XYZ file of C-alpha atoms in Angstrom:
396
model
C 0.000 0.000 0.000
C 1.392 3.358 -1.004
C 0.639 6.724 0.415
C 0.751 10.081 -1.297
C 1.612 13.344 0.331
C -1.427 15.527 0.294
C -0.936 18.749 -1.614
C -2.385 21.938 -0.218
C -5.538 22.983 -1.921
C -5.054 26.465 -3.422
C -7.286 29.071 -1.945
C -8.060 32.570 -3.000
C -5.609 35.172 -1.706
C -7.202 37.106 1.165
C -8.283 40.645 0.352
C -5.901 42.028 2.999
C -2.938 40.329 1.293
C -4.005 41.626 -2.100
C -4.176 45.114 -0.628
C -0.661 44.781 0.778
C 0.682 43.619 -2.579
C -1.047 46.526 -4.311
C 0.378 49.049 -1.844
C 3.861 47.643 -2.285
C 3.501 47.843 -6.064
C 2.412 51.474 -5.838
C 5.247 52.312 -3.460
C 7.731 50.570 -5.762
C 6.445 52.580 -8.723
C 6.523 55.897 -6.861
C 9.828 55.365 -5.041
C 12.070 57.374 -7.433
C 9.725 60.356 -7.326
C 9.279 60.162 -3.553
C 13.015 59.966 -2.912
C 13.720 62.909 -5.201
C 10.875 65.050 -3.865
C 11.794 64.373 -0.238
C 15.359 65.613 -0.739
C 14.345 68.619 -2.796
C 11.510 69.535 -0.406
C 14.064 69.703 2.393
C 16.220 71.986 0.270
C 13.366 74.360 -0.530
C 12.200 74.377 3.100
C 15.641 75.347 4.375
C 15.879 77.985 1.636
C 12.529 79.418 2.719
C 13.693 79.685 6.329
C 16.980 81.324 5.326
C 15.219 83.664 2.907
C 12.804 84.794 5.605
C 15.699 85.420 7.970
C 17.512 87.422 5.267
C 14.405 89.452 4.469
C 13.984 88.033 0.957
C 11.236 86.044 -0.728
C 11.647 82.373 -1.618
C 9.690 82.676 -4.881
C 11.940 85.523 -5.961
C 15.034 83.535 -5.022
C 13.863 80.591 -7.124
C 13.221 82.740 -10.215
C 16.114 85.200 -10.091
C 19.368 85.683 -12.058
C 19.342 83.555 -15.253
C 15.832 82.477 -14.317
C 14.585 86.023 -14.905
C 16.040 85.954 -18.439
C 14.606 82.529 -19.228
C 11.142 83.447 -17.966
C 11.181 86.723 -19.887
C 12.041 84.842 -23.094
C 9.267 82.330 -22.361
C 6.770 85.146 -21.795
C 7.568 87.524 -24.661
C 10.137 85.856 -26.902
C 13.719 86.872 -27.554
C 12.672 90.242 -28.948
C 10.446 91.051 -25.992
C 12.946 90.730 -23.126
C 12.686 93.909 -20.984
C 15.388 96.520 -21.500
C 16.495 96.303 -17.860
C 17.805 92.774 -18.459
C 21.521 93.312 -19.073
C 24.563 91.074 -19.285
C 27.215 90.543 -16.617
C 28.931 93.791 -17.600
C 25.763 95.897 -17.528
C 25.457 96.014 -21.320
C 22.715 94.984 -23.719
C 22.633 94.468 -27.481
C 19.874 93.033 -29.688
C 21.782 89.724 -29.704
C 22.323 89.454 -25.941
C 19.194 87.311 -25.273
C 20.423 84.748 -27.822
C 22.972 83.620 -25.259
C 20.128 81.622 -23.658
C 19.049 78.401 -25.370
C 15.360 78.104 -26.352
C 14.428 74.666 -24.987
C 13.561 75.625 -21.427
C 11.641 78.821 -22.360
C 9.666 76.792 -24.901
C 8.727 74.225 -22.246
C 7.738 77.020 -19.861
C 5.575 78.570 -22.581
C 3.678 75.292 -22.898
C 3.284 74.969 -19.122
C 2.022 78.550 -18.976
C -1.105 77.412 -20.807
C -2.267 75.684 -17.619
C -1.023 78.213 -15.042
C -3.377 81.029 -16.082
C -0.635 83.484 -16.962
C 1.732 82.921 -14.042
C 4.992 82.528 -15.914
C 6.932 82.090 -12.647
C 4.713 79.177 -11.599
C 5.053 77.682 -15.069
C 8.839 77.839 -14.814
C 8.895 76.169 -11.417
C 6.468 73.468 -12.599
C 8.689 72.654 -15.576
C 11.666 72.251 -13.244
C 9.632 70.157 -10.805
C 8.267 67.845 -13.491
C 11.649 67.570 -15.179
C 13.279 66.648 -11.875
C 10.792 63.822 -11.367
C 11.414 62.534 -14.910
C 15.150 62.709 -14.198
C 14.635 60.751 -10.961
C 13.166 57.800 -12.865
C 16.036 57.989 -15.335
C 18.615 58.012 -12.528
C 16.994 54.965 -10.938
C 17.011 53.116 -14.249
C 20.632 54.092 -14.911
C 21.658 52.752 -11.513
C 20.001 49.450 -12.376
C 21.637 49.106 -15.800
C 25.320 49.658 -15.012
C 27.489 46.660 -14.085
C 26.957 45.834 -10.425
C 23.854 47.994 -10.393
C 20.585 47.377 -8.596
C 17.318 49.017 -7.682
C 18.883 50.231 -4.442
C 21.831 51.718 -6.316
C 19.425 53.503 -8.634
C 17.445 55.021 -5.781
C 20.661 56.070 -4.055
C 21.842 57.712 -7.271
C 18.535 59.580 -7.401
C 18.944 60.762 -3.820
C 22.555 61.836 -4.327
C 21.625 63.681 -7.531
C 18.953 65.602 -5.613
C 21.489 66.372 -2.867
C 24.492 67.620 -4.848
C 25.946 70.839 -3.403
C 24.137 73.166 -5.825
C 21.070 71.015 -6.425
C 18.952 74.004 -5.416
C 19.018 74.902 -9.129
C 16.913 71.795 -9.799
C 14.094 73.591 -7.976
C 14.691 76.944 -9.666
C 13.533 78.383 -12.979
C 16.814 77.184 -14.463
C 17.718 74.737 -17.225
C 19.478 72.073 -15.132
C 16.459 69.902 -14.251
C 15.162 69.757 -17.826
C 18.619 69.094 -19.232
C 19.359 66.319 -16.725
C 16.033 64.635 -17.490
C 16.858 64.519 -21.194
C 20.514 63.613 -20.628
C 19.908 60.682 -18.303
C 17.307 59.131 -20.573
C 19.637 59.590 -23.548
C 22.311 57.650 -21.658
C 19.791 54.993 -20.637
C 18.884 54.719 -24.318
C 22.545 54.168 -25.209
C 22.987 51.425 -22.610
C 19.842 49.669 -23.822
C 20.634 50.091 -27.515
C 17.565 52.284 -28.028
C 19.224 54.608 -30.528
C 16.196 56.650 -31.515
C 15.400 57.402 -27.871
C 19.030 58.309 -27.213
C 19.229 60.520 -30.291
C 15.929 62.279 -29.670
C 16.749 63.005 -26.021
C 20.223 64.266 -26.948
C 18.682 66.492 -29.609
C 16.268 67.929 -27.067
C 19.084 68.488 -24.573
C 20.969 70.367 -27.293
C 18.198 72.951 -27.313
C 18.413 73.422 -23.538
C 22.067 74.148 -22.696
C 25.537 73.881 -24.253
C 26.523 71.046 -21.904
C 24.790 68.899 -24.518
C 28.127 68.852 -26.357
C 29.184 66.107 -23.932
C 26.000 64.191 -24.665
C 26.468 64.530 -28.421
C 29.974 63.068 -28.089
C 28.829 60.168 -25.892
C 25.794 59.234 -27.971
C 27.593 59.850 -31.268
C 30.585 57.682 -30.394
C 28.375 54.903 -29.030
C 26.292 54.983 -32.223
C 29.466 54.913 -34.334
C 30.697 51.877 -32.399
C 27.396 50.125 -33.084
C 27.642 50.970 -36.791
C 31.204 49.641 -37.022
C 30.122 46.477 -35.223
C 27.157 46.199 -37.595
C 24.646 46.105 -34.765
C 21.024 47.280 -34.781
C 20.805 48.062 -38.486
C 19.977 51.650 -39.472
C 18.987 52.853 -36.013
C 22.481 53.837 -34.773
C 22.960 55.876 -37.942
C 19.812 57.864 -37.370
C 20.301 58.111 -33.592
C 23.842 59.428 -33.978
C 22.841 62.038 -36.540
C 19.797 63.070 -34.554
C 21.841 63.558 -31.372
C 23.750 66.529 -32.791
C 20.793 68.221 -34.474
C 19.545 70.270 -31.513
C 22.867 71.780 -30.434
C 24.215 72.378 -33.940
C 20.824 73.660 -35.066
C 20.676 76.398 -32.429
C 24.337 77.380 -32.787
C 23.753 77.623 -36.536
C 20.664 79.754 -35.997
C 22.597 82.203 -33.792
C 25.413 82.278 -36.346
C 22.946 83.357 -39.026
C 21.287 85.920 -36.733
C 24.591 87.501 -35.689
C 26.309 87.187 -39.056
C 29.341 85.393 -37.632
C 30.102 81.658 -37.359
C 31.027 81.933 -33.675
C 28.004 84.081 -32.852
C 26.842 82.276 -29.711
C 30.384 81.953 -28.350
C 30.991 85.648 -28.953
C 27.833 86.538 -27.018
C 28.989 84.427 -24.084
C 32.490 85.854 -24.087
C 31.542 89.498 -24.540
C 28.429 89.438 -22.357
C 29.248 87.017 -19.552
C 32.985 86.405 -19.759
C 32.654 82.682 -20.475
C 35.074 81.099 -22.939
C 37.407 78.115 -23.245
C 40.876 78.923 -21.918
C 42.386 75.470 -21.472
C 41.873 75.535 -17.713
C 44.192 78.423 -16.872
C 41.602 80.433 -14.944
C 40.390 77.427 -12.961
C 43.939 76.375 -12.095
C 44.736 79.900 -10.942
C 41.572 80.032 -8.862
C 42.334 76.697 -7.190
C 45.893 77.801 -6.435
C 44.695 81.077 -4.895
C 42.139 79.339 -2.682
C 44.644 76.734 -1.510
C 47.155 79.461 -0.738
C 44.831 81.568 1.364
C 41.159 80.919 0.773
C 39.001 82.121 3.642
C 35.484 82.050 2.166
C 33.436 78.918 2.709
C 32.048 78.935 -0.813
C 35.507 79.102 -2.372
C 36.868 76.258 -0.263
C 33.883 74.013 -0.991
C 34.111 74.817 -4.689
C 37.746 73.706 -4.799
C 36.956 70.536 -2.831
C 34.146 69.698 -5.258
C 36.314 70.366 -8.307
C 39.052 68.114 -6.947
C 36.454 65.479 -6.123
C 35.308 65.353 -9.744
C 38.718 64.088 -10.831
C 38.693 61.376 -8.179
C 35.190 60.266 -9.129
C 36.104 60.168 -12.820
C 39.102 57.993 -11.962
C 36.816 55.688 -9.959
C 34.473 55.373 -12.939
C 37.402 54.221 -15.044
C 38.717 51.869 -12.352
C 35.259 50.309 -11.910
C 35.000 49.810 -15.671
C 31.672 51.526 -15.945
C 30.299 51.722 -19.500
C 32.589 53.887 -21.601
C 29.819 56.152 -23.003
C 29.138 57.284 -19.437
C 32.842 57.962 -18.901
C 32.994 59.862 -22.193
C 30.027 61.994 -21.164
C 31.595 62.764 -17.790
C 35.009 63.563 -19.243
C 33.749 65.972 -21.904
C 31.348 67.626 -19.466
C 34.222 68.160 -17.020
C 36.273 69.778 -19.772
C 33.512 72.378 -20.154
C 33.698 73.036 -16.400
C 37.442 72.901 -15.765
C 38.647 74.506 -18.982
C 36.493 77.647 -19.129
C 37.048 81.173 -17.922
C 34.076 82.657 -16.092
C 32.599 83.093 -12.650
C 34.391 80.448 -10.613
C 31.730 80.020 -7.942
C 29.194 79.161 -10.644
C 31.168 76.034 -11.500
C 29.418 74.128 -8.714
C 26.159 74.704 -10.566
C 27.765 73.581 -13.801
C 28.678 70.274 -12.140
C 25.032 69.321 -11.497
C 24.554 67.888 -15.036
C 27.629 65.648 -14.577
C 25.501 63.300 -12.459
C 27.196 60.142 -13.742
C 30.114 60.959 -11.431
C 27.848 59.937 -8.544
C 27.579 56.347 -9.793
C 30.671 55.052 -7.913
C 29.275 56.501 -4.668
C 25.803 55.072 -5.263
C 27.165 51.630 -6.148
C 29.397 51.636 -3.076
C 26.609 52.689 -0.733
C 24.286 50.059 -2.196
C 26.607 47.386 -0.804
C 26.543 48.868 2.676
C 23.941 48.419 5.381
C 20.724 50.299 4.792
C 21.293 52.450 7.866
C 24.706 53.534 6.599
C 23.354 54.435 3.178
C 20.422 56.385 4.630
C 22.744 58.212 7.006
C 25.064 59.309 4.200
C 22.147 60.475 2.054
C 20.583 62.351 4.975
C 23.877 64.136 5.699
C 24.276 65.036 2.028
C 20.692 66.310 1.844
C 21.125 68.518 4.910
C 24.454 69.857 3.656
C 22.997 70.562 0.223
C 19.964 72.298 1.729
C 22.131 74.664 3.743
C 24.544 75.233 0.867
C 21.768 76.104 -1.582
C 20.218 78.507 0.898
C 23.635 80.063 1.531
C 24.232 80.521 -2.213
C 20.916 82.291 -2.760
C 20.502 84.357 0.383
C 23.996 85.099 1.724
C 26.730 84.642 -0.874
C 24.599 85.270 -4.016
C 27.475 84.799 -6.457
C 27.233 81.058 -6.998
C 24.267 81.037 -9.373
C-alpha cells in the first residue's frame, strides 16, 4: 500500500494580502519620485527659512538671475525681453538674449497654458516635473550599469537631488530639464535604443551647451554600433539626430549675428565665459589653496578636486565607456572655461554620472549607513543652496 503526500488545496488570496501587494507595487512605482521630492523639499524648506531670515522672498530667489532671463524669453520671446535685463557687464545688445538656449523657455511657454498666466509658476512646474522625470532615469541608470541594482538607482537619485548646488533643480533654471533629457539619452545608449538616445540628446541640445558632452557620448556609441554592424539603421539615425539640436541652435545664432562663432561671442563678450584650457580654474584653485578664507571658495575647490577622483573611480570600476565619455567631456567644459568660478558648482550638477561610484558603493553597505550618508548630504545641500541664494549670491 502506497501513500501520497497531500498537496495543499489552493485558496483565494485574502483581500488584505491583495491590498498589501497593491500598496507595495504602488510604493515601488513611486519610489524614485518620492526619494527625489523628499530631498528637494528639504532643500526648498531650508531655503525658505533662510530667505525669511535674510528678508527676501523664496519665490523671488527661485526665479532670479538667469531664471529672470529665461522666464522673460518664455513670456515675450527673444525680442520682448525687458530693457532692464543686461549682461554681466551691464550692457545689452539686440543679440544678448540669444545667449540663452530656447528649450527651457519653450517648455515654460507650454506649461504657462495651464497656469493662467503665471509665468513664474510655469517655470517652477517645468523644473519640478523635469526633476521627477530625471529621478526615474537616474533609478534606471543605476540598475543598468554593471553591479547595479534598484537600491543603487534610488541612491543615485537621492545623491543627484542632494548635490551641493542642487537648489538649481528647484529653480527656474535649465538644469532639471537638461538632466532629465541627458539621463534618458544615456539609458537609451545602454539599452541600444538609438532613436530614444538621439531624440533626447537632440532635445538636450536645445536646452544648454553642456549637450556637447552628450552629443559626443551618444555619437561615439552609435558609431561603435555601426562599425560592429549592430542594430541596423537605427544607430545611424540616432547618432545624426543627437547633434541636431545643439548644432541647429548654434547655426541659428550664427545666421542671426552674421558670424560663425556668434553664440560663443555673445557668451564671451556678455558674460565672460570662454574656453581657456583651464588656466583660470587652475589659478583660482591655487589662490584658494594658498589663502582661501570664504566657505564657498573652499567648498568649490573641494568639489572640483572630487570630480577628478570620481572620474578615476568610474574608469577603475569599468563603468560603460559612453558614461565615462560623457563625464570627461562635461568636465572639460567646467574645468577649462574662464568665467565666474563660484558658478562652476552649478555647472557640475549635469555631470551626475560621477555619482555612480558613490551610489554603487553605498548600495553594498547596510541600509542604515546608506540612509545616514544620504541624509547628511541632503542637509548639507539644503544649507549650501540657501547660503548661495541668500547670503553669498554669487554662486548662481
